[in-house]
XYZ file of C-alpha atoms in Angstrom:
112
model
C 162.397 -23.334 0.551
C 166.077 -23.902 -1.288
C 164.419 -27.063 -2.543
C 161.841 -25.062 -4.033
C 164.161 -23.243 -5.707
C 163.380 -19.591 -3.639
C 166.142 -17.848 -3.427
C 164.642 -14.317 -2.485
C 163.210 -16.850 0.188
C 166.239 -18.581 1.403
C 168.347 -16.023 2.090
C 165.479 -14.490 4.496
C 167.002 -17.650 6.854
C 170.319 -15.567 7.156
C 170.722 -11.832 9.564
C 172.211 -9.354 7.575
C 176.045 -9.578 9.579
C 176.720 -12.869 8.584
C 180.280 -14.221 8.699
C 180.018 -17.716 7.219
C 182.882 -20.139 6.919
C 182.858 -23.061 4.768
C 186.723 -25.519 5.182
C 188.315 -23.555 1.675
C 186.804 -20.931 0.705
C 186.972 -17.423 1.714
C 184.684 -15.828 4.989
C 181.669 -14.837 3.246
C 178.576 -12.545 4.274
C 175.097 -11.621 3.888
C 175.220 -10.741 -0.458
C 178.139 -13.361 -1.020
C 175.999 -15.688 0.852
C 172.336 -14.387 -1.092
C 174.452 -13.740 -4.356
C 175.819 -17.654 -3.947
C 172.070 -18.782 -3.366
C 170.754 -17.294 -6.484
C 172.969 -17.840 -8.662
C 172.820 -21.786 -7.579
C 168.932 -21.903 -7.761
C 169.090 -20.073 -11.085
C 171.235 -22.840 -12.855
C 169.806 -24.712 -14.994
C 172.557 -26.950 -16.027
C 172.185 -28.474 -12.253
C 169.981 -28.629 -9.496
C 170.343 -28.989 -6.117
C 168.347 -30.681 -3.205
C 169.340 -30.084 0.098
C 167.806 -32.473 3.459
C 168.591 -31.798 7.307
C 169.456 -33.506 10.041
C 169.444 -32.096 12.579
C 172.382 -33.263 16.562
C 171.719 -30.849 18.800
C 170.262 -27.526 19.507
C 170.656 -25.563 22.976
C 168.876 -21.987 23.165
C 170.353 -19.448 25.292
C 167.929 -16.796 25.420
C 167.797 -14.763 22.058
C 170.848 -17.202 20.803
C 170.429 -20.381 19.956
C 173.010 -22.922 18.356
C 171.944 -26.228 15.827
C 174.587 -28.633 15.251
C 173.100 -29.937 11.938
C 174.463 -32.440 9.617
C 173.075 -30.890 5.579
C 173.350 -33.522 3.226
C 173.354 -32.395 -0.487
C 172.511 -33.834 -3.787
C 173.381 -32.296 -6.961
C 172.049 -33.450 -10.044
C 173.473 -32.274 -14.223
C 170.227 -32.285 -15.535
C 171.663 -33.351 -18.767
C 172.872 -36.344 -17.252
C 170.772 -36.984 -15.091
C 174.477 -37.421 -12.662
C 174.013 -36.941 -9.278
C 176.790 -36.496 -6.726
C 176.010 -36.345 -3.150
C 177.249 -33.802 0.222
C 177.666 -34.592 3.224
C 178.662 -30.614 5.236
C 178.584 -31.757 8.812
C 178.621 -28.073 10.797
C 177.105 -25.418 13.381
C 174.764 -22.151 12.407
C 174.818 -19.768 15.791
C 170.762 -18.496 15.041
C 170.285 -15.406 16.822
C 165.923 -14.051 17.345
C 165.577 -10.463 15.226
C 163.528 -7.697 16.434
C 160.861 -8.439 14.260
C 160.722 -11.871 16.489
C 161.933 -14.904 13.293
C 165.453 -16.432 14.457
C 167.966 -15.647 11.780
C 171.688 -17.304 10.831
C 174.198 -15.024 11.992
C 177.831 -16.796 12.535
C 177.289 -20.783 10.444
C 180.987 -23.044 9.924
C 180.358 -25.824 8.054
C 182.493 -28.742 5.633
C 181.809 -31.052 3.364
C 183.302 -34.919 4.449
C 184.322 -35.073 1.141
């Protein structure tokens, strides 16, 4: 959904009580995370594409932990220049009452 620029669908990955920590930026919740997604995916000056490498998944009942590495490619639409950002992280998922797994906590950083 992110790569297809579907911000609303991308936001569905996150729980309403999200706490997101990304090195170097203030902690954010669901509303801020979704605003960032909407702003980024509607930006005509840049395009964004994520790829995911799963390192490990552990499940404990209705809680799961995923150790992951996101690779983000940002492309300037005018120049065609691409920047790649490698983002290792840890996502904690919870199975919500509707049966869907959603991220309720995550910690990530770029290797820059």
